[in-house]
PDB file of C-alpha atoms in Angstrom:
ATOM      1  CA  MET A   1     -30.123 -69.581  70.814  1.00 48.00           C
ATOM      2  CA  THR A   2     -33.186 -71.178  73.371  1.00 50.00           C
ATOM      3  CA  GLN A   3     -35.378 -68.087  72.626  1.00 54.00           C
ATOM      4  CA  HIS A   4     -34.698 -68.078  69.537  1.00 49.00           C
ATOM      5  CA  ARG A   5     -35.896 -72.058  68.935  1.00 52.00           C
ATOM      6  CA  SER A   6     -38.953 -71.486  70.998  1.00 56.00           C
ATOM      7  CA  HIS A   7     -40.251 -68.140  68.344  1.00 45.00           C
ATOM      8  CA  VAL A   8     -39.371 -70.974  65.747  1.00 45.00           C
ATOM      9  CA  ASP A   9     -41.577 -73.748  67.125  1.00 50.00           C
ATOM     10  CA  ALA A  10     -44.146 -70.939  67.995  1.00 56.00           C
ATOM     11  CA  ILE A  11     -44.396 -69.786  64.218  1.00 59.00           C
ATOM     12  CA  GLU A  12     -44.306 -73.424  63.355  1.00 67.00           C
ATOM     13  CA  HIS A  13     -47.199 -74.409  65.877  1.00 71.00           C
ATOM     14  CA  SER A  14     -49.029 -71.730  64.239  1.00 83.00           C
ATOM     15  CA  ARG A  15     -48.517 -72.921  60.419  1.00 86.00           C
ATOM     16  CA  VAL A  16     -49.687 -76.595  61.548  1.00 92.00           C
ATOM     17  CA  LEU A  17     -52.947 -74.973  63.242  1.00 95.00           C
ATOM     18  CA  ARG A  18     -53.680 -73.227  60.057  1.00 96.00           C
ATOM     19  CA  GLU A  19     -53.157 -75.898  58.058  1.00 96.00           C
ATOM     20  CA  GLN A  20     -56.061 -77.530  59.776  1.00 96.00           C
ATOM     21  CA  VAL A  21     -58.282 -75.090  59.495  1.00 97.00           C
ATOM     22  CA  ILE A  22     -57.728 -74.748  55.534  1.00 98.00           C
ATOM     23  CA  SER A  23     -58.594 -78.554  55.660  1.00 97.00           C
ATOM     24  CA  LEU A  24     -61.610 -78.166  57.135  1.00 97.00           C
ATOM     25  CA  LEU A  25     -62.959 -74.966  55.268  1.00 98.00           C
ATOM     26  CA  TYR A  26     -61.625 -77.513  51.911  1.00 97.00           C
ATOM     27  CA  GLU A  27     -63.792 -79.828  53.351  1.00 97.00           C
ATOM     28  CA  SER A  28     -66.927 -77.648  54.019  1.00 97.00           C
ATOM     29  CA  LEU A  29     -66.488 -76.743  50.291  1.00 97.00           C
ATOM     30  CA  LEU A  30     -66.400 -80.174  49.152  1.00 96.00           C
ATOM     31  CA  ARG A  31     -69.388 -81.252  50.859  1.00 96.00           C
ATOM     32  CA  LYS A  32     -71.173 -78.125  50.191  1.00 96.00           C
ATOM     33  CA  VAL A  33     -71.567 -77.651  54.301  1.00 97.00           C
ATOM     34  CA  ARG A  34     -70.994 -74.442  56.098  1.00 97.00           C
ATOM     35  CA  PRO A  35     -67.794 -74.658  57.965  1.00 97.00           C
ATOM     36  CA  MET A  36     -69.448 -75.048  61.320  1.00 96.00           C
ATOM     37  CA  GLU A  37     -70.930 -78.714  60.093  1.00 96.00           C
ATOM     38  CA  ALA A  38     -67.449 -79.915  58.662  1.00 95.00           C
ATOM     39  CA  LEU A  39     -66.040 -79.142  62.388  1.00 95.00           C
ATOM     40  CA  GLY A  40     -69.005 -81.123  63.754  1.00 92.00           C
ATOM     41  CA  ASP A  41     -68.112 -83.433  66.197  1.00 90.00           C
ATOM     42  CA  LYS A  42     -64.436 -83.386  65.658  1.00 89.00           C
ATOM     43  CA  ALA A  43     -64.884 -80.042  67.006  1.00 89.00           C
ATOM     44  CA  ARG A  44     -62.976 -81.687  70.479  1.00 90.00           C
ATOM     45  CA  SER A  45     -60.018 -83.347  69.087  1.00 93.00           C
ATOM     46  CA  TYR A  46     -59.099 -79.429  67.718  1.00 94.00           C
ATOM     47  CA  PRO A  47     -57.458 -76.970  69.518  1.00 94.00           C
ATOM     48  CA  ALA A  48     -59.487 -73.396  70.477  1.00 94.00           C
ATOM     49  CA  PHE A  49     -57.087 -71.954  68.033  1.00 94.00           C
ATOM     50  CA  VAL A  50     -58.768 -74.071  65.473  1.00 96.00           C
ATOM     51  CA  THR A  51     -62.329 -74.319  66.497  1.00 96.00           C
ATOM     52  CA  GLU A  52     -62.840 -70.343  67.726  1.00 96.00           C
ATOM     53  CA  ARG A  53     -61.633 -69.460  64.020  1.00 97.00           C
ATOM     54  CA  ILE A  54     -63.991 -71.911  62.379  1.00 98.00           C
ATOM     55  CA  GLU A  55     -66.833 -70.522  64.471  1.00 97.00           C
ATOM     56  CA  ALA A  56     -65.760 -67.134  63.664  1.00 97.00           C
ATOM     57  CA  ILE A  57     -65.684 -67.813  59.841  1.00 98.00           C
ATOM     58  CA  ASP A  58     -69.107 -69.406  59.954  1.00 98.00           C
ATOM     59  CA  GLN A  59     -70.473 -66.753  61.514  1.00 97.00           C
ATOM     60  CA  GLN A  60     -68.893 -63.856  59.002  1.00 96.00           C
ATOM     61  CA  GLN A  61     -69.181 -65.834  55.885  1.00 96.00           C
ATOM     62  CA  ALA A  62     -71.367 -63.381  53.921  1.00 95.00           C
ATOM     63  CA  ILE A  63     -68.625 -60.909  54.659  1.00 95.00           C
ATOM     64  CA  ILE A  64     -65.367 -63.187  54.020  1.00 96.00           C
ATOM     65  CA  GLU A  65     -67.350 -63.891  50.653  1.00 95.00           C
ATOM     66  CA  ALA A  66     -67.980 -60.668  49.605  1.00 94.00           C
ATOM     67  CA  THR A  67     -64.727 -59.099  50.995  1.00 94.00           C
ATOM     68  CA  ILE A  68     -63.044 -61.601  48.422  1.00 96.00           C
ATOM     69  CA  SER A  69     -65.232 -61.753  45.379  1.00 95.00           C
ATOM     70  CA  GLU A  70     -64.944 -57.365  45.867  1.00 92.00           C
ATOM     71  CA  ASN A  71     -61.173 -57.970  44.986  1.00 94.00           C
ATOM     72  CA  LEU A  72     -60.877 -60.685  42.489  1.00 93.00           C
ATOM     73  CA  TYR A  73     -61.017 -58.633  39.397  1.00 86.00           C
ATOM     74  CA  ASP A  74     -61.995 -61.019  36.239  1.00 86.00           C
ATOM     75  CA  TRP A  75     -62.824 -63.508  38.424  1.00 86.00           C
ATOM     76  CA  SER A  76     -65.715 -64.961  40.523  1.00 91.00           C
ATOM     77  CA  LEU A  77     -65.774 -66.547  43.590  1.00 92.00           C
ATOM     78  CA  GLN A  78     -66.887 -69.801  42.505  1.00 92.00           C
ATOM     79  CA  ARG A  79     -63.904 -70.465  39.954  1.00 93.00           C
ATOM     80  CA  LEU A  80     -61.651 -70.300  42.590  1.00 96.00           C
ATOM     81  CA  ASN A  81     -60.247 -73.926  43.097  1.00 95.00           C
ATOM     82  CA  PRO A  82     -60.975 -75.279  46.831  1.00 97.00           C
ATOM     83  CA  VAL A  83     -58.049 -74.702  48.366  1.00 98.00           C
ATOM     84  CA  ASP A  84     -57.675 -70.784  47.293  1.00 98.00           C
ATOM     85  CA  ARG A  85     -60.686 -70.660  48.383  1.00 98.00           C
ATOM     86  CA  SER A  86     -59.985 -71.741  51.944  1.00 98.00           C
ATOM     87  CA  ILE A  87     -56.842 -69.845  52.251  1.00 98.00           C
ATOM     88  CA  LEU A  88     -58.330 -66.722  51.029  1.00 98.00           C
ATOM     89  CA  THR A  89     -60.942 -67.634  53.751  1.00 98.00           C
ATOM     90  CA  LEU A  90     -58.855 -67.567  56.375  1.00 98.00           C
ATOM     91  CA  ALA A  91     -56.618 -64.814  55.726  1.00 98.00           C
ATOM     92  CA  VAL A  92     -59.455 -62.332  54.710  1.00 97.00           C
ATOM     93  CA  TRP A  93     -61.103 -63.559  58.074  1.00 97.00           C
ATOM     94  CA  GLU A  94     -57.498 -63.018  59.837  1.00 96.00           C
ATOM     95  CA  LEU A  95     -56.981 -59.306  57.460  1.00 95.00           C
ATOM     96  CA  SER A  96     -60.732 -58.320  58.881  1.00 93.00           C
ATOM     97  CA  PHE A  97     -60.772 -59.473  62.057  1.00 93.00           C
ATOM     98  CA  LYS A  98     -57.667 -60.203  64.074  1.00 93.00           C
ATOM     99  CA  PRO A  99     -56.394 -56.657  63.924  1.00 91.00           C
ATOM    100  CA  ASP A 100     -53.571 -57.677  66.507  1.00 92.00           C
ATOM    101  CA  LEU A 101     -52.039 -60.088  63.429  1.00 92.00           C
ATOM    102  CA  PRO A 102     -49.435 -58.214  61.293  1.00 93.00           C
ATOM    103  CA  THR A 103     -50.601 -58.002  57.800  1.00 94.00           C
ATOM    104  CA  SER A 104     -47.374 -58.924  56.500  1.00 94.00           C
ATOM    105  CA  VAL A 105     -47.677 -62.377  58.574  1.00 94.00           C
ATOM    106  CA  ILE A 106     -50.980 -62.918  57.397  1.00 95.00           C
ATOM    107  CA  ILE A 107     -50.323 -62.494  53.835  1.00 96.00           C
ATOM    108  CA  SER A 108     -46.825 -64.418  53.994  1.00 96.00           C
ATOM    109  CA  GLU A 109     -48.212 -67.276  56.109  1.00 95.00           C
ATOM    110  CA  ALA A 110     -51.586 -68.052  53.306  1.00 97.00           C
ATOM    111  CA  ILE A 111     -48.567 -67.658  49.807  1.00 97.00           C
ATOM    112  CA  ARG A 112     -46.418 -70.067  52.019  1.00 95.00           C
ATOM    113  CA  LEU A 113     -49.850 -72.034  52.063  1.00 96.00           C
ATOM    114  CA  ALA A 114     -50.391 -71.784  48.644  1.00 97.00           C
ATOM    115  CA  ASP A 115     -46.570 -73.058  47.886  1.00 96.00           C
ATOM    116  CA  LEU A 116     -47.563 -75.955  49.870  1.00 94.00           C
ATOM    117  CA  LEU A 117     -50.675 -77.261  49.034  1.00 95.00           C
ATOM    118  CA  SER A 118     -51.963 -75.727  45.727  1.00 96.00           C
ATOM    119  CA  THR A 119     -50.935 -74.758  42.122  1.00 96.00           C
ATOM    120  CA  GLU A 120     -47.709 -73.011  41.189  1.00 96.00           C
ATOM    121  CA  GLU A 121     -49.506 -69.894  40.463  1.00 95.00           C
ATOM    122  CA  SER A 122     -51.169 -70.130  43.689  1.00 96.00           C
ATOM    123  CA  PRO A 123     -48.970 -68.070  45.097  1.00 97.00           C
ATOM    124  CA  LYS A 124     -48.744 -65.134  43.163  1.00 97.00           C
ATOM    125  CA  PHE A 125     -52.599 -64.806  42.490  1.00 96.00           C
ATOM    126  CA  LEU A 126     -53.315 -64.656  46.178  1.00 97.00           C
ATOM    127  CA  ASN A 127     -50.601 -62.267  47.062  1.00 97.00           C
ATOM    128  CA  GLY A 128     -52.392 -60.143  44.322  1.00 96.00           C
ATOM    129  CA  VAL A 129     -55.803 -60.289  46.065  1.00 97.00           C
ATOM    130  CA  LEU A 130     -54.936 -60.085  49.886  1.00 97.00           C
ATOM    131  CA  ALA A 131     -52.499 -57.321  49.135  1.00 96.00           C
ATOM    132  CA  ALA A 132     -55.974 -55.501  47.687  1.00 95.00           C
ATOM    133  CA  VAL A 133     -57.767 -57.102  50.586  1.00 95.00           C
ATOM    134  CA  ALA A 134     -54.878 -55.820  53.409  1.00 95.00           C
ATOM    135  CA  ASN A 135     -55.350 -52.063  51.649  1.00 92.00           C
ATOM    136  CA  GLN A 136     -59.307 -52.047  51.910  1.00 88.00           C
ATOM    137  CA  CYS A 137     -59.745 -54.097  55.248  1.00 85.00           C
ATOM    138  CA  ARG A 138     -56.914 -52.596  57.489  1.00 77.00           C
ATOM    139  CA  THR A 139     -57.846 -49.236  55.897  1.00 80.00           C
ATOM    140  CA  LYS A 140     -62.120 -49.020  55.623  1.00 74.00           C
ATOM    141  CA  GLY A 141     -62.967 -52.335  57.157  1.00 63.00           C
ATOM    142  CA  PRO A 142     -64.314 -55.231  55.540  1.00 64.00           C
ATOM    143  CA  VAL A 143     -67.111 -55.630  52.460  1.00 66.00           C
ATOM    144  CA  VAL A 144     -70.743 -55.204  54.107  1.00 68.00           C
ATOM    145  CA  PRO A 145     -72.816 -57.664  52.114  1.00 71.00           C
ATOM    146  CA  SER A 146     -75.440 -55.545  49.935  1.00 65.00           C
TER     147      SER A 146
END
């Protein structure tokens, strides 16, 4: 029972950390600044999980955005609501650059975040986009922006 509880606690902890990453990405979109600028002086107050992801996303932003854009059928990156765009950004980075994380975990966490933080339609929409991204990234690699 203790081992199961510690596993559940670890999952819950990673969810809280992902919410912190989403919050910083959301802030960067609203302020129209890079993710590292949104993190700014607050970096010391966040766990490494959060700061490492924000730094990596900031460095790989062009690749992440190109990958998202390529998988938005009849939609554009600019039309996405900031919450969905933030969730997609984290999930696409994880799909592209964290091969040790299972695809199913990344997508289910993104859907859970959308269910918690976004619109009623968002989980289904993000599931479709992320399934296409996963197929692309996990077989061919991320999109190289032109």
